[in-house]
PDB file of C-alpha atoms in Angstrom:
ATOM      1  CA  UNK A   1     -88.776  76.620 -84.204  1.00 48.00           C
ATOM      2  CA  UNK A   2     -89.742  77.283 -87.765  1.00 55.00           C
ATOM      3  CA  UNK A   3     -91.211  80.649 -86.807  1.00 54.00           C
ATOM      4  CA  UNK A   4     -88.107  81.533 -84.833  1.00 57.00           C
ATOM      5  CA  UNK A   5     -85.802  80.438 -87.689  1.00 60.00           C
ATOM      6  CA  UNK A   6     -87.822  82.528 -90.114  1.00 58.00           C
ATOM      7  CA  UNK A   7     -87.563  85.565 -87.830  1.00 58.00           C
ATOM      8  CA  UNK A   8     -83.791  85.141 -87.457  1.00 57.00           C
ATOM      9  CA  UNK A   9     -83.420  84.825 -91.223  1.00 60.00           C
ATOM     10  CA  UNK A  10     -85.427  88.020 -91.777  1.00 56.00           C
ATOM     11  CA  UNK A  11     -83.436  89.948 -89.195  1.00 56.00           C
ATOM     12  CA  UNK A  12     -80.161  88.690 -90.650  1.00 57.00           C
ATOM     13  CA  UNK A  13     -81.220  89.669 -94.161  1.00 55.00           C
ATOM     14  CA  UNK A  14     -82.325  93.142 -93.040  1.00 50.00           C
ATOM     15  CA  UNK A  15     -79.065  93.626 -91.162  1.00 51.00           C
ATOM     16  CA  UNK A  16     -77.005  92.625 -94.190  1.00 48.00           C
ATOM     17  CA  UNK A  17     -78.986  94.964 -96.418  1.00 48.00           C
ATOM     18  CA  UNK A  18     -78.448  97.842 -93.988  1.00 45.00           C
ATOM     19  CA  UNK A  19     -74.760  97.076 -93.663  1.00 45.00           C
ATOM     20  CA  UNK A  20     -74.398  96.849 -97.412  1.00 46.00           C
ATOM     21  CA  UNK A  21     -76.084 100.213 -97.780  1.00 43.00           C
ATOM     22  CA  UNK A  22     -73.804 101.754 -95.159  1.00 44.00           C
ATOM     23  CA  UNK A  23     -70.781 100.194 -96.796  1.00 42.00           C
ATOM     24  CA  UNK A  24     -71.850 101.594-100.161  1.00 38.00           C
ATOM     25  CA  UNK A  25     -72.335 105.079 -98.696  1.00 45.00           C
ATOM     26  CA  UNK A  26     -69.013 104.900 -96.894  1.00 39.00           C
ATOM     27  CA  UNK A  27     -67.322 103.794-100.082  1.00 38.00           C
ATOM     28  CA  UNK A  28     -68.993 106.607-102.000  1.00 58.00           C
ATOM     29  CA  UNK A  29     -67.903 109.131 -99.388  1.00 73.00           C
ATOM     30  CA  UNK A  30     -64.397 107.715 -99.349  1.00 74.00           C
ATOM     31  CA  UNK A  31     -64.220 107.847-103.135  1.00 82.00           C
ATOM     32  CA  UNK A  32     -65.451 111.454-103.124  1.00 86.00           C
ATOM     33  CA  UNK A  33     -62.961 112.467-100.460  1.00 87.00           C
ATOM     34  CA  UNK A  34     -60.157 110.795-102.414  1.00 88.00           C
ATOM     35  CA  UNK A  35     -61.087 112.720-105.563  1.00 90.00           C
ATOM     36  CA  UNK A  36     -61.304 115.990-103.645  1.00 90.00           C
ATOM     37  CA  UNK A  37     -57.895 115.540-102.095  1.00 89.00           C
ATOM     38  CA  UNK A  38     -55.886 113.928-104.875  1.00 88.00           C
ATOM     39  CA  UNK A  39     -57.895 113.838-108.119  1.00 90.00           C
ATOM     40  CA  UNK A  40     -56.725 115.759-111.159  1.00 94.00           C
ATOM     41  CA  UNK A  41     -58.827 118.589-112.554  1.00 95.00           C
ATOM     42  CA  UNK A  42     -59.903 116.360-115.436  1.00 96.00           C
ATOM     43  CA  UNK A  43     -60.909 113.545-113.078  1.00 94.00           C
ATOM     44  CA  UNK A  44     -62.893 115.860-110.830  1.00 94.00           C
ATOM     45  CA  UNK A  45     -64.689 117.525-113.719  1.00 96.00           C
ATOM     46  CA  UNK A  46     -65.617 114.156-115.208  1.00 94.00           C
ATOM     47  CA  UNK A  47     -66.801 112.886-111.821  1.00 93.00           C
ATOM     48  CA  UNK A  48     -68.736 116.096-111.211  1.00 94.00           C
ATOM     49  CA  UNK A  49     -70.455 115.805-114.583  1.00 94.00           C
ATOM     50  CA  UNK A  50     -71.356 112.181-113.876  1.00 92.00           C
ATOM     51  CA  UNK A  51     -72.628 113.069-110.400  1.00 92.00           C
ATOM     52  CA  UNK A  52     -74.787 115.822-111.864  1.00 93.00           C
ATOM     53  CA  UNK A  53     -76.231 113.474-114.480  1.00 93.00           C
ATOM     54  CA  UNK A  54     -76.890 110.892-111.771  1.00 91.00           C
ATOM     55  CA  UNK A  55     -78.655 113.349-109.488  1.00 91.00           C
ATOM     56  CA  UNK A  56     -75.937 113.328-106.830  1.00 92.00           C
ATOM     57  CA  UNK A  57     -75.924 117.095-106.497  1.00 93.00           C
ATOM     58  CA  UNK A  58     -73.894 117.292-103.286  1.00 92.00           C
ATOM     59  CA  UNK A  59     -71.014 115.432-104.921  1.00 93.00           C
ATOM     60  CA  UNK A  60     -71.318 117.507-108.110  1.00 94.00           C
ATOM     61  CA  UNK A  61     -71.204 120.736-106.084  1.00 95.00           C
ATOM     62  CA  UNK A  62     -68.208 119.625-104.037  1.00 94.00           C
ATOM     63  CA  UNK A  63     -66.219 118.416-107.036  1.00 95.00           C
ATOM     64  CA  UNK A  64     -66.961 121.439-109.230  1.00 96.00           C
ATOM     65  CA  UNK A  65     -66.215 123.787-106.347  1.00 96.00           C
ATOM     66  CA  UNK A  66     -62.922 121.990-105.724  1.00 95.00           C
ATOM     67  CA  UNK A  67     -61.828 122.756-109.288  1.00 96.00           C
ATOM     68  CA  UNK A  68     -62.820 126.405-108.865  1.00 97.00           C
ATOM     69  CA  UNK A  69     -61.028 126.441-105.518  1.00 95.00           C
ATOM     70  CA  UNK A  70     -57.811 125.199-107.114  1.00 95.00           C
ATOM     71  CA  UNK A  71     -58.002 127.391-110.208  1.00 95.00           C
ATOM     72  CA  UNK A  72     -58.609 130.547-108.184  1.00 95.00           C
ATOM     73  CA  UNK A  73     -56.308 129.698-105.287  1.00 94.00           C
ATOM     74  CA  UNK A  74     -58.972 130.094-102.613  1.00 94.00           C
ATOM     75  CA  UNK A  75     -57.545 127.484-100.199  1.00 91.00           C
ATOM     76  CA  UNK A  76     -60.971 126.214 -99.131  1.00 93.00           C
ATOM     77  CA  UNK A  77     -60.847 123.036 -97.046  1.00 93.00           C
ATOM     78  CA  UNK A  78     -62.356 119.739 -98.148  1.00 91.00           C
ATOM     79  CA  UNK A  79     -64.913 120.049 -95.336  1.00 91.00           C
ATOM     80  CA  UNK A  80     -65.979 123.417 -96.743  1.00 92.00           C
ATOM     81  CA  UNK A  81     -66.442 121.951-100.197  1.00 92.00           C
ATOM     82  CA  UNK A  82     -68.472 118.985 -98.962  1.00 89.00           C
ATOM     83  CA  UNK A  83     -71.017 121.256 -97.261  1.00 91.00           C
ATOM     84  CA  UNK A  84     -70.650 124.328 -99.402  1.00 93.00           C
ATOM     85  CA  UNK A  85     -74.142 125.801 -99.128  1.00 93.00           C
ATOM     86  CA  UNK A  86     -74.166 125.539 -95.336  1.00 93.00           C
ATOM     87  CA  UNK A  87     -71.530 128.228 -94.873  1.00 93.00           C
ATOM     88  CA  UNK A  88     -72.391 131.810 -95.777  1.00 94.00           C
ATOM     89  CA  UNK A  89     -68.780 132.968 -95.558  1.00 93.00           C
ATOM     90  CA  UNK A  90     -67.586 130.176 -97.865  1.00 94.00           C
ATOM     91  CA  UNK A  91     -70.332 130.849-100.404  1.00 95.00           C
ATOM     92  CA  UNK A  92     -69.607 134.571-100.411  1.00 94.00           C
ATOM     93  CA  UNK A  93     -65.864 134.018-100.830  1.00 94.00           C
ATOM     94  CA  UNK A  94     -66.434 131.615-103.706  1.00 95.00           C
ATOM     95  CA  UNK A  95     -69.046 133.848-105.341  1.00 94.00           C
ATOM     96  CA  UNK A  96     -66.822 136.911-105.179  1.00 93.00           C
ATOM     97  CA  UNK A  97     -63.900 135.028-106.666  1.00 95.00           C
ATOM     98  CA  UNK A  98     -66.002 133.579-109.498  1.00 95.00           C
ATOM     99  CA  UNK A  99     -67.388 136.935-110.559  1.00 90.00           C
ATOM    100  CA  UNK A 100     -63.954 138.509-111.017  1.00 89.00           C
ATOM    101  CA  UNK A 101     -62.137 135.426-112.317  1.00 94.00           C
ATOM    102  CA  UNK A 102     -60.226 135.230-115.580  1.00 94.00           C
ATOM    103  CA  UNK A 103     -61.736 132.797-118.048  1.00 94.00           C
ATOM    104  CA  UNK A 104     -60.246 129.365-118.619  1.00 94.00           C
ATOM    105  CA  UNK A 105     -62.021 126.417-120.206  1.00 95.00           C
ATOM    106  CA  UNK A 106     -61.745 124.257-117.083  1.00 95.00           C
ATOM    107  CA  UNK A 107     -63.051 127.056-114.882  1.00 96.00           C
ATOM    108  CA  UNK A 108     -66.015 127.716-117.172  1.00 96.00           C
ATOM    109  CA  UNK A 109     -66.902 124.006-117.197  1.00 96.00           C
ATOM    110  CA  UNK A 110     -66.667 123.847-113.402  1.00 97.00           C
ATOM    111  CA  UNK A 111     -68.876 126.918-112.926  1.00 97.00           C
ATOM    112  CA  UNK A 112     -71.486 125.526-115.322  1.00 96.00           C
ATOM    113  CA  UNK A 113     -71.652 122.265-113.367  1.00 96.00           C
ATOM    114  CA  UNK A 114     -71.697 124.088-110.041  1.00 97.00           C
ATOM    115  CA  UNK A 115     -74.611 126.390-110.825  1.00 96.00           C
ATOM    116  CA  UNK A 116     -76.659 123.638-112.426  1.00 95.00           C
ATOM    117  CA  UNK A 117     -76.124 121.346-109.437  1.00 95.00           C
ATOM    118  CA  UNK A 118     -76.992 124.123-106.974  1.00 95.00           C
ATOM    119  CA  UNK A 119     -80.128 124.984-108.951  1.00 93.00           C
ATOM    120  CA  UNK A 120     -81.337 121.384-108.969  1.00 92.00           C
ATOM    121  CA  UNK A 121     -80.411 120.729-105.335  1.00 93.00           C
ATOM    122  CA  UNK A 122     -82.305 123.785-104.126  1.00 91.00           C
ATOM    123  CA  UNK A 123     -85.170 123.256-106.585  1.00 86.00           C
ATOM    124  CA  UNK A 124     -84.421 126.534-108.322  1.00 87.00           C
ATOM    125  CA  UNK A 125     -83.699 125.054-111.735  1.00 83.00           C
ATOM    126  CA  UNK A 126     -85.118 126.949-114.658  1.00 70.00           C
ATOM    127  CA  UNK A 127     -87.332 124.073-115.796  1.00 66.00           C
ATOM    128  CA  UNK A 128     -89.388 124.331-112.619  1.00 64.00           C
ATOM    129  CA  UNK A 129     -89.353 128.123-112.353  1.00 64.00           C
ATOM    130  CA  UNK A 130     -89.497 129.473-115.880  1.00 55.00           C
ATOM    131  CA  UNK A 131     -93.208 129.372-116.637  1.00 55.00           C
ATOM    132  CA  UNK A 132     -94.375 131.045-113.424  1.00 57.00           C
ATOM    133  CA  UNK A 133     -91.519 133.389-112.583  1.00 60.00           C
ATOM    134  CA  UNK A 134     -90.764 134.707-116.042  1.00 59.00           C
ATOM    135  CA  UNK A 135     -94.460 135.188-116.820  1.00 62.00           C
ATOM    136  CA  UNK A 136     -94.877 137.325-113.707  1.00 59.00           C
ATOM    137  CA  UNK A 137     -91.730 139.322-114.426  1.00 59.00           C
ATOM    138  CA  UNK A 138     -93.042 139.968-117.926  1.00 61.00           C
ATOM    139  CA  UNK A 139     -96.321 141.188-116.420  1.00 58.00           C
ATOM    140  CA  UNK A 140     -94.246 143.655-114.412  1.00 52.00           C
ATOM    141  CA  UNK A 141     -92.628 144.993-117.576  1.00 55.00           C
ATOM    142  CA  UNK A 142     -89.359 143.141-117.000  1.00 53.00           C
ATOM    143  CA  UNK A 143     -88.995 140.852-119.997  1.00 53.00           C
ATOM    144  CA  UNK A 144     -85.748 138.971-119.462  1.00 46.00           C
ATOM    145  CA  UNK A 145     -84.521 138.654-123.010  1.00 46.00           C
ATOM    146  CA  UNK A 146     -87.417 136.848-124.649  1.00 41.00           C
ATOM    147  CA  UNK A 147     -88.960 140.078-125.940  1.00 40.00           C
ATOM    148  CA  UNK A 148     -87.295 143.397-125.459  1.00 35.00           C
ATOM    149  CA  UNK A 149     -89.368 145.841-123.407  1.00 38.00           C
ATOM    150  CA  UNK A 150     -89.097 149.045-121.482  1.00 37.00           C
ATOM    151  CA  UNK A 151     -89.828 149.172-117.757  1.00 42.00           C
ATOM    152  CA  UNK A 152     -90.405 152.169-115.542  1.00 43.00           C
ATOM    153  CA  UNK A 153     -91.088 152.600-111.866  1.00 42.00           C
ATOM    154  CA  UNK A 154     -94.743 153.645-112.086  1.00 44.00           C
ATOM    155  CA  UNK A 155     -95.731 150.701-114.275  1.00 50.00           C
ATOM    156  CA  UNK A 156     -93.805 148.310-112.070  1.00 47.00           C
ATOM    157  CA  UNK A 157     -95.417 149.493-108.854  1.00 45.00           C
ATOM    158  CA  UNK A 158     -98.919 149.573-110.344  1.00 51.00           C
ATOM    159  CA  UNK A 159     -98.573 146.031-111.653  1.00 52.00           C
ATOM    160  CA  UNK A 160     -97.040 144.882-108.393  1.00 52.00           C
ATOM    161  CA  UNK A 161    -100.041 146.181-106.457  1.00 54.00           C
ATOM    162  CA  UNK A 162    -102.477 144.526-108.859  1.00 56.00           C
ATOM    163  CA  UNK A 163    -100.846 141.090-108.631  1.00 58.00           C
ATOM    164  CA  UNK A 164     -99.415 141.456-105.124  1.00 63.00           C
ATOM    165  CA  UNK A 165    -100.664 138.274-103.466  1.00 64.00           C
ATOM    166  CA  UNK A 166     -99.610 135.966-106.283  1.00 64.00           C
ATOM    167  CA  UNK A 167     -96.305 137.707-106.840  1.00 66.00           C
ATOM    168  CA  UNK A 168     -95.230 137.821-103.191  1.00 69.00           C
ATOM    169  CA  UNK A 169     -96.223 134.195-102.622  1.00 68.00           C
ATOM    170  CA  UNK A 170     -94.217 133.079-105.642  1.00 67.00           C
ATOM    171  CA  UNK A 171     -91.225 135.252-104.764  1.00 68.00           C
ATOM    172  CA  UNK A 172     -91.207 133.942-101.212  1.00 73.00           C
ATOM    173  CA  UNK A 173     -91.267 130.323-102.299  1.00 72.00           C
ATOM    174  CA  UNK A 174     -88.749 130.848-105.068  1.00 78.00           C
ATOM    175  CA  UNK A 175     -86.337 133.160-103.308  1.00 85.00           C
ATOM    176  CA  UNK A 176     -85.757 131.377-100.039  1.00 91.00           C
ATOM    177  CA  UNK A 177     -82.148 130.245 -99.615  1.00 94.00           C
ATOM    178  CA  UNK A 178     -79.938 133.330 -99.811  1.00 95.00           C
ATOM    179  CA  UNK A 179     -76.660 131.420-100.164  1.00 95.00           C
ATOM    180  CA  UNK A 180     -77.895 129.488-103.177  1.00 96.00           C
ATOM    181  CA  UNK A 181     -79.149 132.672-104.827  1.00 96.00           C
ATOM    182  CA  UNK A 182     -75.818 134.393-104.262  1.00 96.00           C
ATOM    183  CA  UNK A 183     -73.912 131.506-105.812  1.00 96.00           C
ATOM    184  CA  UNK A 184     -76.292 131.163-108.746  1.00 96.00           C
ATOM    185  CA  UNK A 185     -76.127 134.891-109.462  1.00 96.00           C
ATOM    186  CA  UNK A 186     -72.329 134.951-109.428  1.00 96.00           C
ATOM    187  CA  UNK A 187     -72.005 131.754-111.446  1.00 96.00           C
ATOM    188  CA  UNK A 188     -74.335 132.849-114.205  1.00 96.00           C
ATOM    189  CA  UNK A 189     -72.737 136.296-114.211  1.00 97.00           C
ATOM    190  CA  UNK A 190     -69.406 134.638-114.983  1.00 97.00           C
ATOM    191  CA  UNK A 191     -70.972 132.492-117.699  1.00 96.00           C
ATOM    192  CA  UNK A 192     -72.932 135.382-119.217  1.00 95.00           C
ATOM    193  CA  UNK A 193     -69.884 137.633-119.410  1.00 95.00           C
ATOM    194  CA  UNK A 194     -67.653 134.931-120.876  1.00 94.00           C
ATOM    195  CA  UNK A 195     -69.801 132.599-122.987  1.00 87.00           C
ATOM    196  CA  UNK A 196     -70.303 133.146-126.709  1.00 86.00           C
ATOM    197  CA  UNK A 197     -74.048 132.543-126.497  1.00 85.00           C
ATOM    198  CA  UNK A 198     -74.878 134.553-123.397  1.00 87.00           C
ATOM    199  CA  UNK A 199     -78.603 135.287-123.675  1.00 88.00           C
ATOM    200  CA  UNK A 200     -79.893 132.432-121.503  1.00 87.00           C
ATOM    201  CA  UNK A 201     -77.117 132.801-118.871  1.00 91.00           C
ATOM    202  CA  UNK A 202     -77.924 136.522-118.673  1.00 91.00           C
ATOM    203  CA  UNK A 203     -81.621 135.724-118.216  1.00 86.00           C
ATOM    204  CA  UNK A 204     -80.825 133.238-115.459  1.00 89.00           C
ATOM    205  CA  UNK A 205     -78.394 135.633-113.804  1.00 92.00           C
ATOM    206  CA  UNK A 206     -81.073 138.345-113.811  1.00 89.00           C
ATOM    207  CA  UNK A 207     -83.661 135.970-112.384  1.00 86.00           C
ATOM    208  CA  UNK A 208     -81.530 134.772-109.485  1.00 92.00           C
ATOM    209  CA  UNK A 209     -80.170 138.273-108.918  1.00 93.00           C
ATOM    210  CA  UNK A 210     -83.677 139.726-108.557  1.00 89.00           C
ATOM    211  CA  UNK A 211     -84.415 136.916-106.120  1.00 89.00           C
ATOM    212  CA  UNK A 212     -81.311 137.753-104.119  1.00 94.00           C
ATOM    213  CA  UNK A 213     -82.337 141.412-103.938  1.00 93.00           C
ATOM    214  CA  UNK A 214     -85.832 140.544-102.757  1.00 90.00           C
ATOM    215  CA  UNK A 215     -84.348 138.202-100.174  1.00 94.00           C
ATOM    216  CA  UNK A 216     -82.128 140.961 -98.795  1.00 96.00           C
ATOM    217  CA  UNK A 217     -85.028 143.411 -98.780  1.00 94.00           C
ATOM    218  CA  UNK A 218     -87.626 141.175 -97.101  1.00 92.00           C
ATOM    219  CA  UNK A 219     -85.500 139.018 -94.789  1.00 94.00           C
ATOM    220  CA  UNK A 220     -85.653 140.831 -91.451  1.00 93.00           C
ATOM    221  CA  UNK A 221     -84.136 138.090 -89.278  1.00 92.00           C
ATOM    222  CA  UNK A 222     -81.340 137.296 -91.772  1.00 93.00           C
ATOM    223  CA  UNK A 223     -82.020 133.554 -91.714  1.00 93.00           C
ATOM    224  CA  UNK A 224     -81.761 133.420 -95.516  1.00 93.00           C
ATOM    225  CA  UNK A 225     -85.492 132.822 -96.048  1.00 93.00           C
ATOM    226  CA  UNK A 226     -88.393 135.171 -96.739  1.00 91.00           C
ATOM    227  CA  UNK A 227     -91.419 132.868 -96.728  1.00 88.00           C
ATOM    228  CA  UNK A 228     -91.522 133.096 -92.913  1.00 90.00           C
ATOM    229  CA  UNK A 229     -91.588 136.905 -92.810  1.00 91.00           C
ATOM    230  CA  UNK A 230     -94.685 138.719 -91.487  1.00 92.00           C
ATOM    231  CA  UNK A 231     -94.823 141.071 -94.492  1.00 90.00           C
ATOM    232  CA  UNK A 232     -94.985 138.118 -96.875  1.00 88.00           C
ATOM    233  CA  UNK A 233     -97.710 136.369 -94.896  1.00 89.00           C
ATOM    234  CA  UNK A 234     -99.726 139.591 -94.567  1.00 89.00           C
ATOM    235  CA  UNK A 235     -99.614 140.323 -98.309  1.00 84.00           C
ATOM    236  CA  UNK A 236    -100.563 136.770 -99.243  1.00 83.00           C
ATOM    237  CA  UNK A 237    -103.532 136.978 -96.855  1.00 85.00           C
ATOM    238  CA  UNK A 238    -104.627 140.474 -97.870  1.00 86.00           C
ATOM    239  CA  UNK A 239    -102.965 141.525-101.158  1.00 80.00           C
ATOM    240  CA  UNK A 240    -105.095 144.670-101.507  1.00 78.00           C
ATOM    241  CA  UNK A 241    -103.262 146.163 -98.512  1.00 85.00           C
ATOM    242  CA  UNK A 242     -99.733 145.708 -99.880  1.00 82.00           C
ATOM    243  CA  UNK A 243     -99.067 149.446 -99.961  1.00 84.00           C
ATOM    244  CA  UNK A 244    -100.100 149.820 -96.336  1.00 91.00           C
ATOM    245  CA  UNK A 245     -98.065 146.774 -95.346  1.00 89.00           C
ATOM    246  CA  UNK A 246     -95.001 148.013 -97.226  1.00 90.00           C
ATOM    247  CA  UNK A 247     -95.256 151.344 -95.420  1.00 92.00           C
ATOM    248  CA  UNK A 248     -95.343 149.560 -92.068  1.00 94.00           C
ATOM    249  CA  UNK A 249     -92.910 146.668 -92.607  1.00 94.00           C
ATOM    250  CA  UNK A 250     -89.266 147.200 -91.734  1.00 95.00           C
ATOM    251  CA  UNK A 251     -86.817 146.803 -94.596  1.00 95.00           C
ATOM    252  CA  UNK A 252     -84.253 144.034 -94.312  1.00 95.00           C
ATOM    253  CA  UNK A 253     -81.674 146.670 -95.275  1.00 96.00           C
ATOM    254  CA  UNK A 254     -82.520 149.001 -92.392  1.00 96.00           C
ATOM    255  CA  UNK A 255     -79.441 149.632 -90.221  1.00 96.00           C
ATOM    256  CA  UNK A 256     -77.691 146.699 -91.924  1.00 95.00           C
ATOM    257  CA  UNK A 257     -74.625 147.999 -93.767  1.00 95.00           C
ATOM    258  CA  UNK A 258     -73.526 144.552 -94.967  1.00 95.00           C
ATOM    259  CA  UNK A 259     -76.890 143.729 -96.537  1.00 96.00           C
ATOM    260  CA  UNK A 260     -76.975 147.193 -98.122  1.00 96.00           C
ATOM    261  CA  UNK A 261     -73.597 146.583 -99.737  1.00 96.00           C
ATOM    262  CA  UNK A 262     -74.830 143.229-101.029  1.00 96.00           C
ATOM    263  CA  UNK A 263     -77.983 144.871-102.382  1.00 96.00           C
ATOM    264  CA  UNK A 264     -75.920 147.450-104.275  1.00 96.00           C
ATOM    265  CA  UNK A 265     -73.689 144.654-105.613  1.00 96.00           C
ATOM    266  CA  UNK A 266     -76.760 142.800-106.898  1.00 95.00           C
ATOM    267  CA  UNK A 267     -78.219 146.007-108.339  1.00 94.00           C
ATOM    268  CA  UNK A 268     -75.042 146.536-110.365  1.00 94.00           C
ATOM    269  CA  UNK A 269     -75.175 142.975-111.701  1.00 95.00           C
ATOM    270  CA  UNK A 270     -78.771 143.495-112.806  1.00 92.00           C
ATOM    271  CA  UNK A 271     -77.703 146.602-114.696  1.00 92.00           C
ATOM    272  CA  UNK A 272     -74.953 144.635-116.460  1.00 93.00           C
ATOM    273  CA  UNK A 273     -77.362 141.845-117.427  1.00 92.00           C
ATOM    274  CA  UNK A 274     -79.993 144.260-118.726  1.00 90.00           C
ATOM    275  CA  UNK A 275     -77.305 145.772-120.947  1.00 91.00           C
ATOM    276  CA  UNK A 276     -76.445 142.340-122.341  1.00 91.00           C
ATOM    277  CA  UNK A 277     -80.136 141.646-122.957  1.00 87.00           C
ATOM    278  CA  UNK A 278     -80.767 145.109-124.459  1.00 87.00           C
ATOM    279  CA  UNK A 279     -83.475 145.800-121.886  1.00 83.00           C
ATOM    280  CA  UNK A 280     -84.136 149.496-121.387  1.00 81.00           C
ATOM    281  CA  UNK A 281     -84.429 150.476-117.736  1.00 79.00           C
ATOM    282  CA  UNK A 282     -83.434 153.406-115.570  1.00 81.00           C
ATOM    283  CA  UNK A 283     -81.036 152.575-112.736  1.00 85.00           C
ATOM    284  CA  UNK A 284     -80.619 154.937-109.817  1.00 83.00           C
ATOM    285  CA  UNK A 285     -77.291 155.609-108.100  1.00 89.00           C
ATOM    286  CA  UNK A 286     -77.381 153.826-104.745  1.00 91.00           C
ATOM    287  CA  UNK A 287     -75.198 154.099-101.696  1.00 92.00           C
ATOM    288  CA  UNK A 288     -75.178 151.922 -98.581  1.00 94.00           C
ATOM    289  CA  UNK A 289     -75.679 154.766 -96.134  1.00 93.00           C
ATOM    290  CA  UNK A 290     -78.843 155.997 -97.825  1.00 91.00           C
ATOM    291  CA  UNK A 291     -80.302 152.490 -98.073  1.00 94.00           C
ATOM    292  CA  UNK A 292     -79.538 151.693 -94.435  1.00 96.00           C
ATOM    293  CA  UNK A 293     -81.429 154.808 -93.352  1.00 95.00           C
ATOM    294  CA  UNK A 294     -84.604 153.771 -95.177  1.00 94.00           C
ATOM    295  CA  UNK A 295     -86.735 152.146 -92.524  1.00 95.00           C
ATOM    296  CA  UNK A 296     -89.607 150.675 -94.499  1.00 95.00           C
ATOM    297  CA  UNK A 297     -89.912 148.473 -97.572  1.00 92.00           C
ATOM    298  CA  UNK A 298     -91.873 151.163 -99.425  1.00 91.00           C
ATOM    299  CA  UNK A 299     -88.964 153.573 -98.904  1.00 93.00           C
ATOM    300  CA  UNK A 300     -86.654 151.223-100.801  1.00 92.00           C
ATOM    301  CA  UNK A 301     -89.051 150.924-103.730  1.00 87.00           C
ATOM    302  CA  UNK A 302     -89.372 154.712-103.871  1.00 87.00           C
ATOM    303  CA  UNK A 303     -85.573 154.993-103.879  1.00 86.00           C
ATOM    304  CA  UNK A 304     -85.165 152.409-106.643  1.00 84.00           C
ATOM    305  CA  UNK A 305     -87.748 153.998-108.890  1.00 75.00           C
ATOM    306  CA  UNK A 306     -86.835 157.597-108.170  1.00 63.00           C
ATOM    307  CA  UNK A 307     -90.208 158.488-106.697  1.00 56.00           C
TER     308      UNK A 307
END
C-alpha cells in the first residue's frame, strides 16, 4: 500500500506540474494575443522590449512587428505576426514596407527590437558571427567599416579560391534562412539610413545583405537554405576545385526572374551601405533578364566583377 500510495503521489505531482506549465503557457499566449489585438503602441513596445530581454524572441518579434504593421498600415493578421518568419510572403511584404517607410520614433524602436529578436532567434546575432564572418570578409578585401579598403573583382576571386572551403562552409552555416536574412537586411537598412550613428547598422545591413545574395545565388531548390546544396558540399570536401565546381553548378538565379529581382534589390542595398561606410567598390549595372540567362555560378561572379 505504501508503494502504491507513493506512486499515486508521484503521478499526481507530475500531473499538477504539467498542468501548471500548460496553464502558464496558455496564460502567456493569451496575454500575448490580448496585447496584439488591443494593446497600445507603448504597451506593445514595452512588452516587446521585455520579451527580448527575457529571451522570448517569438513574442518580441510578434509585438514589434505588430507596431510596424499598425504604423505602416499593412493589415497583417495576428496569426501572421505570431509566426512571422514562417511566411515568405509576409516577410517580404513587411521588409519592403520597412525599407521605404518614413521615420517615426516608435517605428524606429520597433524595427530595432524586431531585427535584434530575429537575429537572436535565428542565431545570426553579431556577437556570434562577428569574429569569423567579418574576418573572412576582410580577407576578401571587403572591410565593412572597421578599416576603409578598396576591393576589386580579381582580388576577391583570387582570395575566394584560396580560402574556398572555409569560406563556403561558413557562408552556408551563416546564411541559411532566407526569410530572416531578408528581414534583417531591410531592418538594418532602415536603421542605417535614419539613425544618427549609422556605422554599425550599415555594417550589419551589409553583412546580412551579402548573406541574402549568396543564399539567392546558391539555393537551387529555393528552400531558403544553402548548406544542403551540392555545390556547397563539393567545395567543402574539395576546395581546390571551386572554380571547376562553380563552372558546373547551376546558379540559383538561372531562369528565376523573381530571385533575380531580389538579387538586384540586394545589390542596390549593398551599394548604398558601401557609400555610407565610405568603402570604394565598383558596382556593375545589373538587369534581371541578363542574370536569369546566366546558367552557372561562375557566370554570375564574372558578371558582378565585370570579367
